[in-house]
PDB file of C-alpha atoms in Angstrom:
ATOM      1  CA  UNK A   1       8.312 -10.651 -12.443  1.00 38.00           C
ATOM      2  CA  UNK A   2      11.213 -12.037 -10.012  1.00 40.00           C
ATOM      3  CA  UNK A   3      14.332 -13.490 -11.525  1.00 40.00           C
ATOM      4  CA  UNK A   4      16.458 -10.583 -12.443  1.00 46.00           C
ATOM      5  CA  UNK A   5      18.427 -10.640  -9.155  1.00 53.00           C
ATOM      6  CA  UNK A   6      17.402  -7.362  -8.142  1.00 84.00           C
ATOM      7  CA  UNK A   7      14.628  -7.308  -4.838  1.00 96.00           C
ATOM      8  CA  UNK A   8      11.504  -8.103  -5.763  1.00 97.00           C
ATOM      9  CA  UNK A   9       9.225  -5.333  -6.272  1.00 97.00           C
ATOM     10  CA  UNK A  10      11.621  -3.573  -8.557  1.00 96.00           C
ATOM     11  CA  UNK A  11      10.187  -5.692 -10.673  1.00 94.00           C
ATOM     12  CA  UNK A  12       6.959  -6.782  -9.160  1.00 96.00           C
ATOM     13  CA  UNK A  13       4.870  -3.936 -10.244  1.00 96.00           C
ATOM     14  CA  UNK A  14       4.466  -2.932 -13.927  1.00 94.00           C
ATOM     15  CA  UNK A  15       1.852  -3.922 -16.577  1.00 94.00           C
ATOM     16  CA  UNK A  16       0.968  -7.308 -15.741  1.00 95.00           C
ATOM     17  CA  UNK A  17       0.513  -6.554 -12.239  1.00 95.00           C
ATOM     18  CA  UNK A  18      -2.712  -4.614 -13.691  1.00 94.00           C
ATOM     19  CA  UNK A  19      -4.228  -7.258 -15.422  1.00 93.00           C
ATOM     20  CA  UNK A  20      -3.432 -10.156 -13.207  1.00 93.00           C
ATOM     21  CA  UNK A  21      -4.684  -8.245  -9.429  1.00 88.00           C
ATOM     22  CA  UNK A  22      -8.458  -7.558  -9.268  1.00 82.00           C
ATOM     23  CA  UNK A  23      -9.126  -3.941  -7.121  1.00 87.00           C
ATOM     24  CA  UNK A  24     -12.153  -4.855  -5.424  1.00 85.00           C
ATOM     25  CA  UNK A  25     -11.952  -2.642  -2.596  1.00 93.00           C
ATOM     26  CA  UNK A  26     -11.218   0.467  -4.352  1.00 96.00           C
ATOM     27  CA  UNK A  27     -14.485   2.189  -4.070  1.00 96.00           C
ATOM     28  CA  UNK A  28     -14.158   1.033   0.172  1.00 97.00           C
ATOM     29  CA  UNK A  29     -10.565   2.982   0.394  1.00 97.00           C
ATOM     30  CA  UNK A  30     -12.037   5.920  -1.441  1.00 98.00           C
ATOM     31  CA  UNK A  31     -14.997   6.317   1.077  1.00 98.00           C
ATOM     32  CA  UNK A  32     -12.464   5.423   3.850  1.00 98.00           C
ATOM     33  CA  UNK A  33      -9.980   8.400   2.620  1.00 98.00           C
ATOM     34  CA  UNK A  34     -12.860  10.858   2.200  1.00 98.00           C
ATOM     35  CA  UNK A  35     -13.768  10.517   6.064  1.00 98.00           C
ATOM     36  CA  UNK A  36     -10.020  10.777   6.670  1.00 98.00           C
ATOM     37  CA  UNK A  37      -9.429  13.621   4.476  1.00 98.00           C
ATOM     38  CA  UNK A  38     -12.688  15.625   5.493  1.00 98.00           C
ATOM     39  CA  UNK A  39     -11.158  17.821   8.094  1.00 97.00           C
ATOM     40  CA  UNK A  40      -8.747  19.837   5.569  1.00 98.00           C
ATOM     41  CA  UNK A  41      -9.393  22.500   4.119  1.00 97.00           C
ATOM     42  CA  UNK A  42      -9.741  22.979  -0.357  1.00 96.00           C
ATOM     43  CA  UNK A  43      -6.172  23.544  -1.456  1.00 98.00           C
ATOM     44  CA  UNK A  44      -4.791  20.946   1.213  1.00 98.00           C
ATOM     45  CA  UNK A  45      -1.591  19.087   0.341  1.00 98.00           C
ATOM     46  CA  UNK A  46      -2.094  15.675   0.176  1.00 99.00           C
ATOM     47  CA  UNK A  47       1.312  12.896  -0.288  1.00 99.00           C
ATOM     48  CA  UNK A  48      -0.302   9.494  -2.064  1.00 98.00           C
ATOM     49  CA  UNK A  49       2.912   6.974  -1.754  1.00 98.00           C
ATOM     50  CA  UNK A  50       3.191   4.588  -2.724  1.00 98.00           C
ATOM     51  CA  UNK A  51       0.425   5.931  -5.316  1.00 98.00           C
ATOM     52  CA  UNK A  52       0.788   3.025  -7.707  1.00 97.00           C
ATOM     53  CA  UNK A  53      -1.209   3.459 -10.971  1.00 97.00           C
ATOM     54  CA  UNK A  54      -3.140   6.378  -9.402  1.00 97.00           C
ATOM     55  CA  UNK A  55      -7.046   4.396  -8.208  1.00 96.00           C
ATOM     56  CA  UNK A  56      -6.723   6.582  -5.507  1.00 98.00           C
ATOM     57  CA  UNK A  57      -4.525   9.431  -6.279  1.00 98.00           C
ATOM     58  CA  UNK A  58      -6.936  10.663  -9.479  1.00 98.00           C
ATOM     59  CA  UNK A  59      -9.938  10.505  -7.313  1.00 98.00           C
ATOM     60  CA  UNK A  60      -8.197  12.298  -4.621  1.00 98.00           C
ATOM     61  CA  UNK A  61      -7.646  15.013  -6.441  1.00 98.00           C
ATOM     62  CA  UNK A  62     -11.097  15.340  -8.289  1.00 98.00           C
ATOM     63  CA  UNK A  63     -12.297  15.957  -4.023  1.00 98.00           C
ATOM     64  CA  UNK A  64      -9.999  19.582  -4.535  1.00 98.00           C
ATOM     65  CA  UNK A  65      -7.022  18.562  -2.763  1.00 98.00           C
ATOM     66  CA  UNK A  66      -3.154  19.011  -3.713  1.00 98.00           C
ATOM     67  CA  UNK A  67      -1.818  15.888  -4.437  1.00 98.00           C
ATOM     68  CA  UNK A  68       1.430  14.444  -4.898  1.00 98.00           C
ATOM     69  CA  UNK A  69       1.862  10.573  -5.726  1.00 98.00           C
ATOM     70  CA  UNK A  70       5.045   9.380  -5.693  1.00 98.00           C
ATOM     71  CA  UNK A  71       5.990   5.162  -6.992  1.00 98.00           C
ATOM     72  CA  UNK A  72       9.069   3.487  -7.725  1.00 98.00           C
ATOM     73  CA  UNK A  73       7.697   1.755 -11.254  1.00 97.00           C
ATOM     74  CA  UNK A  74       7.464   4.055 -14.158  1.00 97.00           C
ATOM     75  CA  UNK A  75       5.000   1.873 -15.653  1.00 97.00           C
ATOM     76  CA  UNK A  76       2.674   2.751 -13.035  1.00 98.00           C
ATOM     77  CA  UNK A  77       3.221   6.329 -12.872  1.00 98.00           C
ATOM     78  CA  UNK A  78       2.213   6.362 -16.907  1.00 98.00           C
ATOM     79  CA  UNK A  79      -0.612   4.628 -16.299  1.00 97.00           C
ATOM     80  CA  UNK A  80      -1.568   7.043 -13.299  1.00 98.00           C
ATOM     81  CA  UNK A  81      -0.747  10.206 -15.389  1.00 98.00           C
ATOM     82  CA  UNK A  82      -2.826   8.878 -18.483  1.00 98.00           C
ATOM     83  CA  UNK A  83      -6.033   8.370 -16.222  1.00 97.00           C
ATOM     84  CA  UNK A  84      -5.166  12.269 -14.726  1.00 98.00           C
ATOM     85  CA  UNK A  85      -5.072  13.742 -18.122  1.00 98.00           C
ATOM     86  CA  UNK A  86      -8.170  11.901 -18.682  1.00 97.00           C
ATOM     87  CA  UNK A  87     -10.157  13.132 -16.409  1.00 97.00           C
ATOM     88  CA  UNK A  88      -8.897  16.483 -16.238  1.00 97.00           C
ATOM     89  CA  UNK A  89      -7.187  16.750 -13.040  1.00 98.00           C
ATOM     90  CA  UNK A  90      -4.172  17.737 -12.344  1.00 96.00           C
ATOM     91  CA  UNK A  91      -1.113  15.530  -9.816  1.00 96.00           C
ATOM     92  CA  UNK A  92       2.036  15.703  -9.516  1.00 98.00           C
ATOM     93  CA  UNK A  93       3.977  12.672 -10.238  1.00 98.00           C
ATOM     94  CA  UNK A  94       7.325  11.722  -8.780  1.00 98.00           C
ATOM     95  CA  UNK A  95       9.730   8.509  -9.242  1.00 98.00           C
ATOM     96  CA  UNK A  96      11.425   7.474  -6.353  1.00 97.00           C
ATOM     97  CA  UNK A  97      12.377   5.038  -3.261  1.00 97.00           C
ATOM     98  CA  UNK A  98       9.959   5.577  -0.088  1.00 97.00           C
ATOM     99  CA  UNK A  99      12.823   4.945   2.279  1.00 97.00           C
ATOM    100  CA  UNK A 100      14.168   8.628   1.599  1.00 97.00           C
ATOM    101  CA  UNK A 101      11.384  10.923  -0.181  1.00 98.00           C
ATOM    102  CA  UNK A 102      12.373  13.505  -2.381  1.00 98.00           C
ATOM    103  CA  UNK A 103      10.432  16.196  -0.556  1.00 98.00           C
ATOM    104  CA  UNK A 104      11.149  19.148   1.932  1.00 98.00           C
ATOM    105  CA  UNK A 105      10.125  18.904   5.768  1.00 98.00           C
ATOM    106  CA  UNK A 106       6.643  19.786   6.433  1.00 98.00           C
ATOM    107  CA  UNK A 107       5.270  19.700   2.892  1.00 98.00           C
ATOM    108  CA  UNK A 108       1.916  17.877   3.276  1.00 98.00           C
ATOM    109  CA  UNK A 109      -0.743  18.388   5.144  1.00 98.00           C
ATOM    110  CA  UNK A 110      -1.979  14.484   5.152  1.00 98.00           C
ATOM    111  CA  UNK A 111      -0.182  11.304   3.933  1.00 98.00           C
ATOM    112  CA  UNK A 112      -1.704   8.230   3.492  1.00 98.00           C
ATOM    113  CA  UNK A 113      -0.225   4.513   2.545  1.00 98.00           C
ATOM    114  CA  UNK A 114      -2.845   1.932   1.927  1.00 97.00           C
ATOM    115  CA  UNK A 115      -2.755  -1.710   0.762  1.00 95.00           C
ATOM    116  CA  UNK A 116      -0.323  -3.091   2.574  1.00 96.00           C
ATOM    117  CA  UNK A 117       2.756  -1.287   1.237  1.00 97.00           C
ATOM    118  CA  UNK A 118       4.798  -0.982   3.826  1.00 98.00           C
ATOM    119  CA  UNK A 119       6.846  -4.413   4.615  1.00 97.00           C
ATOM    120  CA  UNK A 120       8.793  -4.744   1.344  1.00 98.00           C
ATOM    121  CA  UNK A 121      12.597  -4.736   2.950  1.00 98.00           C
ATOM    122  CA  UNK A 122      14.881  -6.600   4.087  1.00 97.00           C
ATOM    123  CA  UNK A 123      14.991  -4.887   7.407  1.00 98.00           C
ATOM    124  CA  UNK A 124      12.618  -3.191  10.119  1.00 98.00           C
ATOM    125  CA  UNK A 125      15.244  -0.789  10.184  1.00 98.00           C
ATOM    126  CA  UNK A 126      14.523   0.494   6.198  1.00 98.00           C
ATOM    127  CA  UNK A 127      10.491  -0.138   7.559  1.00 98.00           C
ATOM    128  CA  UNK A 128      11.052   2.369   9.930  1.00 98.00           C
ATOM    129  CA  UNK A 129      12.872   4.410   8.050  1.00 98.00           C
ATOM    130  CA  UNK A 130       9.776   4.839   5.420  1.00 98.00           C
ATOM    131  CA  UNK A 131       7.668   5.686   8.727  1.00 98.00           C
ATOM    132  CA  UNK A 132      10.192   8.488   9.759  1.00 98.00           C
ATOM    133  CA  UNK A 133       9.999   9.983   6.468  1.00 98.00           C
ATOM    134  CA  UNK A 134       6.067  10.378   6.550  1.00 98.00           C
ATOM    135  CA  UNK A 135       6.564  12.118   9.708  1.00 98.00           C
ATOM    136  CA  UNK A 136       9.286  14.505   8.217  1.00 98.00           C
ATOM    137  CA  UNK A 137       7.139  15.329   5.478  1.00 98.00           C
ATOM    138  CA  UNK A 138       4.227  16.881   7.455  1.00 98.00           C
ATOM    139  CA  UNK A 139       3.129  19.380   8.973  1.00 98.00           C
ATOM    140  CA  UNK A 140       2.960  19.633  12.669  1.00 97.00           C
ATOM    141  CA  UNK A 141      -0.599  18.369  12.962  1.00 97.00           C
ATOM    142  CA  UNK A 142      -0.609  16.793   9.810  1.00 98.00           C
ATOM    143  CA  UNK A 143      -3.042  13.424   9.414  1.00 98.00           C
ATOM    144  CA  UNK A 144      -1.430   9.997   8.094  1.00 98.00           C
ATOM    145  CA  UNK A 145      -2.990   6.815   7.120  1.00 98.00           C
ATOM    146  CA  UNK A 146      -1.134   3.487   7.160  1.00 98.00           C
ATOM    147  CA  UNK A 147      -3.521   0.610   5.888  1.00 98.00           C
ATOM    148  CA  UNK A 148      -1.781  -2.593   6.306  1.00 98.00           C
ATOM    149  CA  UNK A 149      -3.247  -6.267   6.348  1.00 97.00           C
ATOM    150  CA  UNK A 150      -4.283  -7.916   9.652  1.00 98.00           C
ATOM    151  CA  UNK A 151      -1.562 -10.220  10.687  1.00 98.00           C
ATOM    152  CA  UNK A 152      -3.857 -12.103  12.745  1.00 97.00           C
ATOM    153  CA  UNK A 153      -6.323 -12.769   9.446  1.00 96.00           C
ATOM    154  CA  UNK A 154      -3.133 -13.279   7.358  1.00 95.00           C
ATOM    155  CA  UNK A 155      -2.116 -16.198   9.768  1.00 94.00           C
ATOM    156  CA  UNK A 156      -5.119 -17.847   8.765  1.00 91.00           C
ATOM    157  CA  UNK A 157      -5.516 -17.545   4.868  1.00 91.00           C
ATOM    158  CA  UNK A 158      -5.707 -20.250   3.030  1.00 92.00           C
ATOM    159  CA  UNK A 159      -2.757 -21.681   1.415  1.00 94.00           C
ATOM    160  CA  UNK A 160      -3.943 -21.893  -1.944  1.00 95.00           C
ATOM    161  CA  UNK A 161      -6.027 -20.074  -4.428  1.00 94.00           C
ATOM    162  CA  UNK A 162      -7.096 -19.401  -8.025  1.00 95.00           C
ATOM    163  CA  UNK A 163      -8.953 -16.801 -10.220  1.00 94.00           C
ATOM    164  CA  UNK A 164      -9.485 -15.676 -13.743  1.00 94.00           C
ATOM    165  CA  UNK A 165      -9.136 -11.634 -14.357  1.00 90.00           C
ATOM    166  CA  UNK A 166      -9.394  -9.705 -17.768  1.00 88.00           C
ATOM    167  CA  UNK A 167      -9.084 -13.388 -19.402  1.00 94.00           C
ATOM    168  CA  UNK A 168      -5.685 -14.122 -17.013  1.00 96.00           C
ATOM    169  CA  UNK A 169      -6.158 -17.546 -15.189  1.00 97.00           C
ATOM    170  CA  UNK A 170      -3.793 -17.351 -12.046  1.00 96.00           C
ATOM    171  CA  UNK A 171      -3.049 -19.904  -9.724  1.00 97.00           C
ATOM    172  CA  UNK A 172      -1.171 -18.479  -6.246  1.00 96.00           C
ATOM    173  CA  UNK A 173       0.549 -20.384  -3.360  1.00 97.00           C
ATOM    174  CA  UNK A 174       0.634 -18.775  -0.062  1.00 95.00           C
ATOM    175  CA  UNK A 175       3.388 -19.474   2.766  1.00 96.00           C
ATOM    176  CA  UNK A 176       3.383 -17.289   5.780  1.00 96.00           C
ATOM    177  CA  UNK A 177       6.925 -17.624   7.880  1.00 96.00           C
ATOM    178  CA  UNK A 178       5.860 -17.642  11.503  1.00 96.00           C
ATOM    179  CA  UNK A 179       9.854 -16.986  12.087  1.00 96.00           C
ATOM    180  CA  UNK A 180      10.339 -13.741  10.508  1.00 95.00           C
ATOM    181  CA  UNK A 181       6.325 -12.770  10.099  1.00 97.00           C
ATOM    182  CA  UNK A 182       6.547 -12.599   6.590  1.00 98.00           C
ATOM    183  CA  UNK A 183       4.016 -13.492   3.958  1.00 97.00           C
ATOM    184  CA  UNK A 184       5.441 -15.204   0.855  1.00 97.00           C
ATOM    185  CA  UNK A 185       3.316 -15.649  -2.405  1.00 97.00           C
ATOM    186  CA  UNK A 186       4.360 -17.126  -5.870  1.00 97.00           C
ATOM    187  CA  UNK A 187       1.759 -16.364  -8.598  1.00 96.00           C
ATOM    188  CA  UNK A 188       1.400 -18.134 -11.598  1.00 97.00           C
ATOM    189  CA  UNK A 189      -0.442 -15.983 -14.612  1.00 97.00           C
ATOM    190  CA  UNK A 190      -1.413 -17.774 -18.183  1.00 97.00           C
ATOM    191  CA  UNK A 191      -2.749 -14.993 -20.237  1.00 97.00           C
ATOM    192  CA  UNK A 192      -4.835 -15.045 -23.327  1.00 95.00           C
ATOM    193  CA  UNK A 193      -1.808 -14.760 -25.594  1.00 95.00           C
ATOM    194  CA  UNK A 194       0.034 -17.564 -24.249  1.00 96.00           C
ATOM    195  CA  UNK A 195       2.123 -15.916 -22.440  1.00 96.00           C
ATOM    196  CA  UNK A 196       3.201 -17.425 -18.952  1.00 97.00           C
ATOM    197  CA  UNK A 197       4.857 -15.994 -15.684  1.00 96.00           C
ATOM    198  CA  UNK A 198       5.589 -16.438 -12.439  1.00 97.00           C
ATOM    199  CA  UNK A 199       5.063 -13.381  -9.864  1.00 96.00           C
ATOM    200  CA  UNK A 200       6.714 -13.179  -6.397  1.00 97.00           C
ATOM    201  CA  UNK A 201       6.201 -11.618  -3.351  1.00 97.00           C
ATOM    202  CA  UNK A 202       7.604 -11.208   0.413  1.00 98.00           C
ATOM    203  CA  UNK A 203       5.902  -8.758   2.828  1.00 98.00           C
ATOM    204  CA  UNK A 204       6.612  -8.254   6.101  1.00 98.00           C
ATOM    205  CA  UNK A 205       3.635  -7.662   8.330  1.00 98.00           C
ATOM    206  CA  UNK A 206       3.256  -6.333  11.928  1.00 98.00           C
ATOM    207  CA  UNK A 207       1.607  -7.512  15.790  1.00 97.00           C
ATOM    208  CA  UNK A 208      -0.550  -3.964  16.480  1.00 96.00           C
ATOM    209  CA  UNK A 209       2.404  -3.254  19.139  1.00 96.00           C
ATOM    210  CA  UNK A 210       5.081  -3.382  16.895  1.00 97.00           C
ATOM    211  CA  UNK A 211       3.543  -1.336  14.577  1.00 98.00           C
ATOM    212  CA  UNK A 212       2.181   1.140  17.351  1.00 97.00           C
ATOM    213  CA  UNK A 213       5.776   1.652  18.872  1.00 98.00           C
ATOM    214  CA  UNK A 214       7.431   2.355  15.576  1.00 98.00           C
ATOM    215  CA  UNK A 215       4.726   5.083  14.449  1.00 98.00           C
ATOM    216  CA  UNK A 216       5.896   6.462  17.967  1.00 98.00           C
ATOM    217  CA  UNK A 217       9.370   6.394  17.192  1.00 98.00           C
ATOM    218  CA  UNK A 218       8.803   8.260  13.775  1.00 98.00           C
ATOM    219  CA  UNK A 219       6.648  10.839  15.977  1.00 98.00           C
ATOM    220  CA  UNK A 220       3.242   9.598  14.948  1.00 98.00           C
ATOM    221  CA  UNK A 221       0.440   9.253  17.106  1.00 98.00           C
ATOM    222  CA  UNK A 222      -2.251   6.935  16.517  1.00 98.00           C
ATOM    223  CA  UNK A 223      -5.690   8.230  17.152  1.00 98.00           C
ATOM    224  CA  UNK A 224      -7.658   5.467  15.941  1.00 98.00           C
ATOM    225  CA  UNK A 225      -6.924   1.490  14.791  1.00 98.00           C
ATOM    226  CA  UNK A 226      -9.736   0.255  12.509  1.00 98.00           C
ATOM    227  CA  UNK A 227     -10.291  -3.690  11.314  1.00 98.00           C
ATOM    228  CA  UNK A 228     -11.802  -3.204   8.174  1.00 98.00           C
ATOM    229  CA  UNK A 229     -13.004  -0.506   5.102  1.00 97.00           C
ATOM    230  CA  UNK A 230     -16.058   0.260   6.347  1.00 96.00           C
ATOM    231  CA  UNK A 231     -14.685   1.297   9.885  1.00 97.00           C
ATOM    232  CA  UNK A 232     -15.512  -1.836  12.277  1.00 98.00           C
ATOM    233  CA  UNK A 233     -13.318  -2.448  15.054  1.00 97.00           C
ATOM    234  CA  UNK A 234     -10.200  -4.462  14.590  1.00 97.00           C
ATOM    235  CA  UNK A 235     -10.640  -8.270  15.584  1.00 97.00           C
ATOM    236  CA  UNK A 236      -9.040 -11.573  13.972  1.00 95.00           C
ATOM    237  CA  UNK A 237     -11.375 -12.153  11.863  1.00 95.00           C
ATOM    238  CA  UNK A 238     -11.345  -8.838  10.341  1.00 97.00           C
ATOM    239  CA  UNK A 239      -8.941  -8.244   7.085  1.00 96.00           C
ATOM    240  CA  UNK A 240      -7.191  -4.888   8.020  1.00 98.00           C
ATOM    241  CA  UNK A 241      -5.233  -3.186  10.523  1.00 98.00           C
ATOM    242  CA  UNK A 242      -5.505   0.447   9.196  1.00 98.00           C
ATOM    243  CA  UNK A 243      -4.058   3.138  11.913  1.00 98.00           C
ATOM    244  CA  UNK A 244      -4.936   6.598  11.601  1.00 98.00           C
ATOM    245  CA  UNK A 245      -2.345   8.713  13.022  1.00 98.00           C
ATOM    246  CA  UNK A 246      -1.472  12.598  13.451  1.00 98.00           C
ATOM    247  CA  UNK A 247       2.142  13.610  13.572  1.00 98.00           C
ATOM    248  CA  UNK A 248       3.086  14.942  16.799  1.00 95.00           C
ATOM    249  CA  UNK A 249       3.307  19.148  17.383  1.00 87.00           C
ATOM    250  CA  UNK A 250       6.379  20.308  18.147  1.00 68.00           C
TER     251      UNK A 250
END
C-alpha cells in the first residue's frame, strides 16, 4: 500500500498483493523457462530476481537446477521459503535491492526477470543499472531472460477494470503517460473482512529499441524477441515483449 512516503513498491508487495493479483499465466512462464533453461546442464546456477513469493523459483528448482531468488519484501521471501520447505526443495533466499546485487561476478549460469519487473525507478539510469548487474553476475555465455509487457499492447488497455479474487472485489484505474512512457494504476481492494485499501503503481516500460540498446550497453545480446508465452512473434496485439539474451564472451 502507497502512502508512507517511501517509493512505491517498498510497500507495494507484501500479503495483500497475494490475494488481490490473480497468476494466470504461471503455468505459461514455467513452460516458457523450461525451453529457456533446457540447454544447462543438472547442477546449473540459476539467479530468479526479482523471485517474488517463489511461483517460479520452487518449480525451478524441482527441474535440478541451483537457484538463488533474491526480493526486496520479506513478506514474499517467507511465503517463497514456506512453499520450498513444502515441497522439499531446497533455494537460497536473499533480501535485497536489484540495482546492486549482493553476488560475486560470474556466479550464475542463467538469470531470468519476468513479469514486468524491471521499470520501477525513477530513472533509466537505476533501469540500466539493474541490466548491468545481470550481466556482471554471469558467466561468459551465460543465458538471461527479461519478460516485460508490450508497450505497444499497454498503449491500448483499457482504462478501467474490475475483478473478484479469493473473495477480494477490486476495482483498478489505468493511466498510461505518453510523456514519460509510464503506466500508472491505482487499485482499490474491499476484502471479506471489511477491510479497504488503495494499491499504487508506476512502471516504466520500453519501445523494443530502447530496450535492445540498453541490454547492449550492459553487454547482453539478444538472440531472440518473443510476443507472447507460448512463443509467437512479437506484434501489437500481442501482450509481451520477452527478450532472450546471452551475455557477451569476453
Amino acid at each position: 500500500m502507497t502512502g508512507d512516503g517511501g517509493a512505491w513498491f517498498e510497500t507495494y508487495f507484501g500479503l495483500d498483493y497475494l490475494r488481490i493479483y490473480r497468476f494466470a499465466d504461471t503455468m505459461q512462464q514455467l513452460d516458457l523457462l523450461r525451453c529457456f533453461l533446457s540447454e544447462l546442464p543438472a547442477g546449473a546456477d540459476v539467479l530468479d530476481l526479482p523471485c517474488g513469493h517463489g511461483r517460479h523459483a520452487v518449480e525451478v528448482a524441482g527441474w535440478g537446477f541451483n537457484v538463488t531468488g533474491l526480493d526486496l519484501s520479506s513478506e514474499f521471501l517467507a511465503v517463497a521459503a514456506e512453499r520450498a520447505a513444502e515441497r522439499g526443495e531446497s533455494l537460497s533466499l536473499v533480501r535485497g535491492d536489484m540495482r546492486s546485487f549482493p553476488f560475486g561476478a560470474g556466479s550464475f549460469d542463467a538469470a531470468y526477470c519476468l513479469f514486468t519487473s524491471l521499470g520501477y525507478f525513477a530513472t533509466d539510469q537505476e533501469h540500466q543499472q539493474v541490466l548491468n548487474e545481470f550481466a556482471r553476475v554471469l558467466r561468459p555465455g551465460g543465458i538471461y531472460l527479461l519478460d516485460l509487457a508490450n508497450i505497444d499492447h499497454v498503449r491500448r488497455q483499457p482504462a478501467t477494470s474490475t475483478w473478484e479474487h479469493q473473495g477480494v472485489r477490486v476495482r483498478s484505474e489505468y493511466h498510461w503517460s505518453e510523456a514519460d512512457r509510464r503506466a500508472l494504476t491505482r487499485r482499490w481492494a474491499s476484502f471479506p473482512d471489511g477491510r479497504e485499501g488503495l494499491y499504487e503503481s508506476s512502471v516504466r516500460l520500453f519501445e523494443g529499441d530502447e530496450m535492445a540498446a540498453m541490454l547492449d550497453v550492459a553487454g547482453l545480446e539478444v538472440e531472440t524477441t518473443l510476443g507472447s508465452y507460448a512463443g509467437e512473434p512479437v506484434a501489437p496485439e500481442r501482450p509481451r515483449r520477452i527478450y532472450l539474451c546471452r551475455r557477451y564472451e569476453g
